Tab-separated table of C-alpha atoms in Angstrom:
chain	number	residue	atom	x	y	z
A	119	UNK	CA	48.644	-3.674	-6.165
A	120	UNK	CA	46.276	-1.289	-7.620
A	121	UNK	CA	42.798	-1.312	-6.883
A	122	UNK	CA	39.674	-0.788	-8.719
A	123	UNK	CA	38.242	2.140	-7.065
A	124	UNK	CA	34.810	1.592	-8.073
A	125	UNK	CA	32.766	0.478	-10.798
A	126	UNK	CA	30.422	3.347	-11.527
A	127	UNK	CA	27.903	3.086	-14.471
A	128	UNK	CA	25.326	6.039	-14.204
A	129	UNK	CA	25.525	6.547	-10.322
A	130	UNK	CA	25.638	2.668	-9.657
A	131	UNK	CA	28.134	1.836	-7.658
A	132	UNK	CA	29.602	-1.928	-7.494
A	133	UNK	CA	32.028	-2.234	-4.722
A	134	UNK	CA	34.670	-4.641	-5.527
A	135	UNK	CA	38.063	-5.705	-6.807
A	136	UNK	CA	39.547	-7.450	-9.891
A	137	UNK	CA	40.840	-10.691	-8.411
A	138	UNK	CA	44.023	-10.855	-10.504
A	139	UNK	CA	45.367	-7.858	-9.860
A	140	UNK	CA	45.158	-8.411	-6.494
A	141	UNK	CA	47.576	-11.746	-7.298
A	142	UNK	CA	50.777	-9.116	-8.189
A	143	UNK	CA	51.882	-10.179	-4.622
A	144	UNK	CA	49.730	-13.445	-4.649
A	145	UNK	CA	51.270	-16.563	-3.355
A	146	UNK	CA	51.204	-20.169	-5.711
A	147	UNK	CA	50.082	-22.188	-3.367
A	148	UNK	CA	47.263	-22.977	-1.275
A	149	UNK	CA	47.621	-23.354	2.440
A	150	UNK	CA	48.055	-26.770	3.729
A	151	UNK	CA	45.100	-28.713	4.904
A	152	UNK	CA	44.862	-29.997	7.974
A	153	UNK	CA	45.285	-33.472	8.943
A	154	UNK	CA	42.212	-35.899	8.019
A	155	UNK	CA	39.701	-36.119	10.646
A	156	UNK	CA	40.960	-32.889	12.593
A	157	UNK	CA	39.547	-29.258	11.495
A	158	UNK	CA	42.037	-27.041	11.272
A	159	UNK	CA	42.395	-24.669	15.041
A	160	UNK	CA	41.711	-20.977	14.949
A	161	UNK	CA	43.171	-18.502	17.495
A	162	UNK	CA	41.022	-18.019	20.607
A	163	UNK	CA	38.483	-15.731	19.751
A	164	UNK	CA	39.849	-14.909	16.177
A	165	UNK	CA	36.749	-14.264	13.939
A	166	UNK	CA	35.818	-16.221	11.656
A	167	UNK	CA	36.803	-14.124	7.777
A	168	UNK	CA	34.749	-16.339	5.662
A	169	UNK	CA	31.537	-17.231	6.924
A	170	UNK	CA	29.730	-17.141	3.737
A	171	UNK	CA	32.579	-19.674	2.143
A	172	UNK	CA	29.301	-21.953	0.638
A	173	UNK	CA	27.911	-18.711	-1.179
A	174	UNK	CA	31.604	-17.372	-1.658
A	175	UNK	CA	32.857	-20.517	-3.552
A	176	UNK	CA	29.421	-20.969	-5.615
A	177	UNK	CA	29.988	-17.163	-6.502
A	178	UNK	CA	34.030	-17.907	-7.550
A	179	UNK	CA	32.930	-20.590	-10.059
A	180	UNK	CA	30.994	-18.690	-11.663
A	181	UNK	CA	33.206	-15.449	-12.108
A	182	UNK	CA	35.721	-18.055	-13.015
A	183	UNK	CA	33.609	-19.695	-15.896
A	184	UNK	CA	32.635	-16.295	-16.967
A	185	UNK	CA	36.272	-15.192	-17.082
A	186	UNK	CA	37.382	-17.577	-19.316
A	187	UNK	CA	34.235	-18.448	-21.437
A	188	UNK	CA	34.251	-14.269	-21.794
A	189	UNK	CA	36.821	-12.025	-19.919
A	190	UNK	CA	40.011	-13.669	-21.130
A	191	UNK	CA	39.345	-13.943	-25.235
A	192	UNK	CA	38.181	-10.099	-24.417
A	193	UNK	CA	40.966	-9.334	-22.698
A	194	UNK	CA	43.490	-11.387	-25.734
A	195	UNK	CA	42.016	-9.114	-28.124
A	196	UNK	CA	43.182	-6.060	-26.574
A	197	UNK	CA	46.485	-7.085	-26.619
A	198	UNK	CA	46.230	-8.116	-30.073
A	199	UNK	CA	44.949	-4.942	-31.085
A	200	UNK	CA	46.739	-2.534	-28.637
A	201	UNK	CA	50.614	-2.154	-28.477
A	202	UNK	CA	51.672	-1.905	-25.491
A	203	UNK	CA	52.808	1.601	-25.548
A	204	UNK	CA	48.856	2.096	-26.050
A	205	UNK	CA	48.151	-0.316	-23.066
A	206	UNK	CA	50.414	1.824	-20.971
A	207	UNK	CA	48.742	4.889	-21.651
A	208	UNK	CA	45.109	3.640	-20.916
A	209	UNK	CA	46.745	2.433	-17.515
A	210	UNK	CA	48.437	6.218	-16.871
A	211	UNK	CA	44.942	7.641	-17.611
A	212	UNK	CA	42.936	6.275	-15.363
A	213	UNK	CA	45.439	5.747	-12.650
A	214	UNK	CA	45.013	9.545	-12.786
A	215	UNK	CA	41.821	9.576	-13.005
A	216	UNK	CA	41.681	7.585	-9.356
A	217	UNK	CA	43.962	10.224	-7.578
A	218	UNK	CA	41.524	12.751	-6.426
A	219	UNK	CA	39.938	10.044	-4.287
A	220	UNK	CA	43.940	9.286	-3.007
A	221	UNK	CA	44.255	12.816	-1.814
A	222	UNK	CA	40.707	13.056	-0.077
A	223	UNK	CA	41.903	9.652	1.957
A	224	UNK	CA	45.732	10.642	2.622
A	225	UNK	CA	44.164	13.443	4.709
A	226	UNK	CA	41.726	12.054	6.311
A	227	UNK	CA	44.420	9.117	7.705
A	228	UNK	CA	46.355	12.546	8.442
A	229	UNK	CA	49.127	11.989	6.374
A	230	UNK	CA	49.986	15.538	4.702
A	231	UNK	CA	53.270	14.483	2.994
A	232	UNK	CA	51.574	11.707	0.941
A	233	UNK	CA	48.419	14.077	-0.128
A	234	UNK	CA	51.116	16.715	-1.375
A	235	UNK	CA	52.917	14.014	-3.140
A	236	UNK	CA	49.723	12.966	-4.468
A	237	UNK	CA	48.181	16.197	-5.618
A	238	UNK	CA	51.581	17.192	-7.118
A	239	UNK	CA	51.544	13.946	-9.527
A	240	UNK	CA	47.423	14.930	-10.440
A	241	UNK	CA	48.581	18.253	-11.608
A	242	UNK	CA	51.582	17.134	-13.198
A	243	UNK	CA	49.897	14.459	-14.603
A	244	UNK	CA	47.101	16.235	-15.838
A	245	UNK	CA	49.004	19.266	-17.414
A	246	UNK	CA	52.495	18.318	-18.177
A	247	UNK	CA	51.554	14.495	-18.798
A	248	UNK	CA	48.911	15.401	-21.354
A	249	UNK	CA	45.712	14.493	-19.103
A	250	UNK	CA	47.568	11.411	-17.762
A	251	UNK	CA	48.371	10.037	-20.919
A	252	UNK	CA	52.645	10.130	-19.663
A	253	UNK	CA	53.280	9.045	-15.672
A	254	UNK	CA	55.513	12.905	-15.903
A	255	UNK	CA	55.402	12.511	-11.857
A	256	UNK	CA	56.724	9.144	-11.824
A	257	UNK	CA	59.608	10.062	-14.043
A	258	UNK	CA	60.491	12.375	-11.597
A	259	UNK	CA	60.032	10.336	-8.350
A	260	UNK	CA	57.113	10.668	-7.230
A	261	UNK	CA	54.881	7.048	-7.947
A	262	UNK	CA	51.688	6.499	-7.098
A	263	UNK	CA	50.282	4.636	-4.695
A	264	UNK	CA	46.645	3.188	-3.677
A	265	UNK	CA	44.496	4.899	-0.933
A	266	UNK	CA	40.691	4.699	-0.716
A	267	UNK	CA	38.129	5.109	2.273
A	268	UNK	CA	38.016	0.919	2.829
A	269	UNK	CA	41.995	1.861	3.914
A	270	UNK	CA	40.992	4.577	6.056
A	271	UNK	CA	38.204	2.684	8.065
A	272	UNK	CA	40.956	0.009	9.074
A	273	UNK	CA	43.418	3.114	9.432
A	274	UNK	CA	41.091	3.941	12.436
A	275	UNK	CA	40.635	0.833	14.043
A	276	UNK	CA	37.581	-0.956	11.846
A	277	UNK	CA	37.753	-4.375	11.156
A	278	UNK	CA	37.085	-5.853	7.688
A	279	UNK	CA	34.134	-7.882	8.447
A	280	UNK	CA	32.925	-10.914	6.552
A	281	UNK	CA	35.189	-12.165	3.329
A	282	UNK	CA	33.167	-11.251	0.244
A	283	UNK	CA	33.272	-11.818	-3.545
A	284	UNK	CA	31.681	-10.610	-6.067
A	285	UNK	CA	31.827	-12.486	-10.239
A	286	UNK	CA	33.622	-10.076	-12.493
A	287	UNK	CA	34.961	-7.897	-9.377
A	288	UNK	CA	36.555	-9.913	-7.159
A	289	UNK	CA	37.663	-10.083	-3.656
A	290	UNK	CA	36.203	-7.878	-1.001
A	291	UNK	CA	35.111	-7.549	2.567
A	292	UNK	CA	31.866	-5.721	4.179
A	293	UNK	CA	34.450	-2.941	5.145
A	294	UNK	CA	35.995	-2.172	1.620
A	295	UNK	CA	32.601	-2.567	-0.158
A	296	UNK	CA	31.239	0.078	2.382
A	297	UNK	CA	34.778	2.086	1.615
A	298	UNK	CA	34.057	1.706	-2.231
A	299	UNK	CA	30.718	3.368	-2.267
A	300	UNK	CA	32.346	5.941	-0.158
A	301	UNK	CA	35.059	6.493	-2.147
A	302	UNK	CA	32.494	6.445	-5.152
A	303	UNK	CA	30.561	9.604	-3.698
A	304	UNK	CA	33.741	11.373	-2.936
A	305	UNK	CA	35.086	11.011	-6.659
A	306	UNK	CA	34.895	14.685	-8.503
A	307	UNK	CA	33.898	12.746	-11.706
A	308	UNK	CA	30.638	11.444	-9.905
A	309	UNK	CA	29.621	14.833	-9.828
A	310	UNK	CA	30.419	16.307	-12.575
A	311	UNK	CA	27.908	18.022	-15.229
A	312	UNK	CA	29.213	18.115	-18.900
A	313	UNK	CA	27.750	16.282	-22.234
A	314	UNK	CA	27.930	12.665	-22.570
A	315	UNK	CA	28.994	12.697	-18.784
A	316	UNK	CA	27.463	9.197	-18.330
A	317	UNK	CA	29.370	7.667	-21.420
A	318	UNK	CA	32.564	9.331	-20.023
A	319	UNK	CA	32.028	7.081	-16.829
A	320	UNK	CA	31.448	4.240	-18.425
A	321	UNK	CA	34.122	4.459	-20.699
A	322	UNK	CA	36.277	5.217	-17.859
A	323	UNK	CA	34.877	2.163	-15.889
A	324	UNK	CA	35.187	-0.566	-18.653
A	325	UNK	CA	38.898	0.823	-19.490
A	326	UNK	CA	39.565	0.292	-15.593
A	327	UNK	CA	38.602	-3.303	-15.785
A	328	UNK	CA	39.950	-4.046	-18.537
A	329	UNK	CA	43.430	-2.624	-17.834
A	330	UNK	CA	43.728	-4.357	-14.688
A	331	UNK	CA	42.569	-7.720	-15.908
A	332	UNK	CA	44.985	-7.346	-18.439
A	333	UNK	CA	48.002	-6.117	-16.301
A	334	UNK	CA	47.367	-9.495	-13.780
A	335	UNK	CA	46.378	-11.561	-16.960
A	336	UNK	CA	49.817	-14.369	-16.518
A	337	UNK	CA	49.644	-14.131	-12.623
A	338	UNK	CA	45.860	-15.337	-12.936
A	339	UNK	CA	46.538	-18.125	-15.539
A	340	UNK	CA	49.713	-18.882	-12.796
A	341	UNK	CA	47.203	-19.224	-9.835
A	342	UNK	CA	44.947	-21.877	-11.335
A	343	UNK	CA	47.539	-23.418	-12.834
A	344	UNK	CA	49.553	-24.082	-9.624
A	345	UNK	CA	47.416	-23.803	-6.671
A	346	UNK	CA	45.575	-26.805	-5.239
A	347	UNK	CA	42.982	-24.362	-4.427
A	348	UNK	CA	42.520	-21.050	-6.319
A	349	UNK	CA	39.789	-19.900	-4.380
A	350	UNK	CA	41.735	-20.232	-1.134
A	351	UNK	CA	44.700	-18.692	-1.895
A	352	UNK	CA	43.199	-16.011	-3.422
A	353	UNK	CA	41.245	-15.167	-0.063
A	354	UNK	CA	44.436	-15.665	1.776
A	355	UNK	CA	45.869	-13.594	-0.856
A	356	UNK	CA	43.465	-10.586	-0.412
A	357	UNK	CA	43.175	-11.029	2.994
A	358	UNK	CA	47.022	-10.723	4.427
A	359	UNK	CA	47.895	-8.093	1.192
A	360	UNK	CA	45.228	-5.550	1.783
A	361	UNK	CA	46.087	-5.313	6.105
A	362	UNK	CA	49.716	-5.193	5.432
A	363	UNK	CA	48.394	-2.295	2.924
A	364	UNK	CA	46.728	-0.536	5.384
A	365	UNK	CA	49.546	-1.129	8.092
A	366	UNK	CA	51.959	0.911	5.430
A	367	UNK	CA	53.731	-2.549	4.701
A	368	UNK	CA	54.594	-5.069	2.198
A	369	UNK	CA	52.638	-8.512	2.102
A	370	UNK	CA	54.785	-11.176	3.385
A	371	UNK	CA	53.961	-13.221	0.561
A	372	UNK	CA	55.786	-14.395	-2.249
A	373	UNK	CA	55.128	-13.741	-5.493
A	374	UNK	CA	53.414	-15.681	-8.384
A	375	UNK	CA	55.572	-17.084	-11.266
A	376	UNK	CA	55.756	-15.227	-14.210
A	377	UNK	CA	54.204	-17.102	-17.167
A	378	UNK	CA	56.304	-15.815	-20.469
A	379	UNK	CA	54.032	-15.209	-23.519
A	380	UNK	CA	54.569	-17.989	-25.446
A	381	UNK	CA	56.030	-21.201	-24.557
A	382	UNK	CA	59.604	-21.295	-24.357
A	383	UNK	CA	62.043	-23.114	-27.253
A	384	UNK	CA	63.510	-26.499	-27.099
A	385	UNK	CA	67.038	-26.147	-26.424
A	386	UNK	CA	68.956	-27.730	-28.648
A	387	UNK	CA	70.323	-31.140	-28.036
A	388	UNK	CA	73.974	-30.843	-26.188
A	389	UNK	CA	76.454	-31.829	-28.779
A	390	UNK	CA	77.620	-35.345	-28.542
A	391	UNK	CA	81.608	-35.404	-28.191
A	392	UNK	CA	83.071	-38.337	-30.219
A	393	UNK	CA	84.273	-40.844	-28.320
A	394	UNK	CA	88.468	-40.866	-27.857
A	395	UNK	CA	90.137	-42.692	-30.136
A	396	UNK	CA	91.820	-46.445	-28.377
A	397	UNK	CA	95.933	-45.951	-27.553
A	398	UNK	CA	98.035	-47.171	-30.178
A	399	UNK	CA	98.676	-50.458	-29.398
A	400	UNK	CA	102.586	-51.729	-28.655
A	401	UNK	CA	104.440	-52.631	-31.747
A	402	UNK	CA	105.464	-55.551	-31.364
A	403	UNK	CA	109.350	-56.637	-32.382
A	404	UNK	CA	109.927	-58.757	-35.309
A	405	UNK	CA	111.301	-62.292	-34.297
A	406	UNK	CA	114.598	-62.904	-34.735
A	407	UNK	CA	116.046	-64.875	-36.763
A	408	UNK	CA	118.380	-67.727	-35.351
């Protein structure tokens, strides 16, 4: 699962996540409800991760009309118009592009064999890999992985704080938005001085969305196809995926179907076997005559 790191337009920063990518790992089905009458028991003294579910929900419907009145036909074009060796080198780029902020956070959670790793693959990347255009380092086993300063706040202890999200975005909490703006400041590109340096970041930004939208584009349509209720599995989702992600482990979820591109062919009718033929029946013996 590969996060967003930011969405920066001039020095505006959006914290945030797409939703659907997020859903890689996502699980089809809601969790069950209660029995009628009875609220459903919490822990003793668990916090409470959505207190803002009224806002929260009011806030999903509309990022989910806007998705598919907007985002989706968007996001069909690009694959109409972009073969997917083109699609995979918009995804290299700015999964480069994201690694300096990687490095920054393997060290500060004090892990000096994934910040090599990491800086290895931006060099790599950047020089060998034709500014991130070919994954050079992943060829030759060393992938990427996600790191930002939301992780390294609940590295050290913080908790995530209430359940947010955000139309467009996606899931968050108060402790990964605060991470995102960090991680936002931190980025080299934020600071950088050249021509056309604010149409570089928005560039960067809209081909960031868009790739990830379009990477999580049949686990999305899979969610609100099969879950009684999109909006909490997707929380539940986020939720469980992002602390097994800072705890260094997989989500113990399963994942989403995989919706094919087009709807599958009929298989043919099974060929009907003809039906045996009766036994011969007994001759029978001519009478004889007396």
């Amino acid at each position: 699962m590969r996060q967003v790191r930011k969405l920066a337009i001039g020095r505006i920063a959006l914290p945030g996540v797409v939703a659907a990518a997020l859903l890689l790992a996502g699980c089809a089905t809601a969790p069950a409800a209660p029995p009628p009458g009875r609220a459903a028991a919490a822990p003793p003294h668990a916090p409470r991760r959505d207190p803002l579910e009224g806002l929260n929900r009011g806030l999903f419907a509309i990022g989910d009309a806007i998705d598919r009145g907007l985002i989706h036909p968007i996001v069909a074009g690009y694959r109409r118009i972009a073969p997917r060796p083109v699609r995979q080198a918009v995804h290299n780029v700015v999964q480069n592009l994201d690694e300096p902020v990687v490095f920054a956070n393997d060290l500060l959670q004090a892990h000096p064999k994934a910040a090599a790793r990491t800086a290895v693959r931006f060099v790599a990347n950047s020089t060998v890999g034709v500014a991130g255009i070919f994954d050079a380092a992943a060829g030759a086993g060393l992938p990427h992985h996600d790191n930002g300063f939301g992780a390294t706040l609940g590295h050290y202890g913080v908790g995530p704080g209430p359940y947010l999200y955000v139309p467009l975005l996606g899931p968050t909490t108060l402790r990964d938005a605060l991470g995102e703006g960090v991680d936002f400041v931190t980025d080299p590109l934020t600071w950088a001085r050249f021509g056309n340096a604010q149409t570089v970041g928005i560039a960067r930004t809209s081909l960031d969305l868009l790739d990830q939208r379009e990477q999580a584009d049949a686990q999305l349509r899979a969610l609100k196809a099969t879950a009684a209720d999109p909006y909490a599995t997707l929380r539940s989702v986020y939720l469980q995926s992002r602390e097994a992600e800072i705890r260094g482990a997989d989500a113990p979820l399963e994942s989403l179907p995989e919706l094919p591109e087009s709807p599958p062919a009929a298989a043919p009718p099974a060929p009907v076997e003809p039906a045996p033929a009766p036994p011969p029946e007994a001759a029978t013996p001519p009478p004889s005559r007396p």
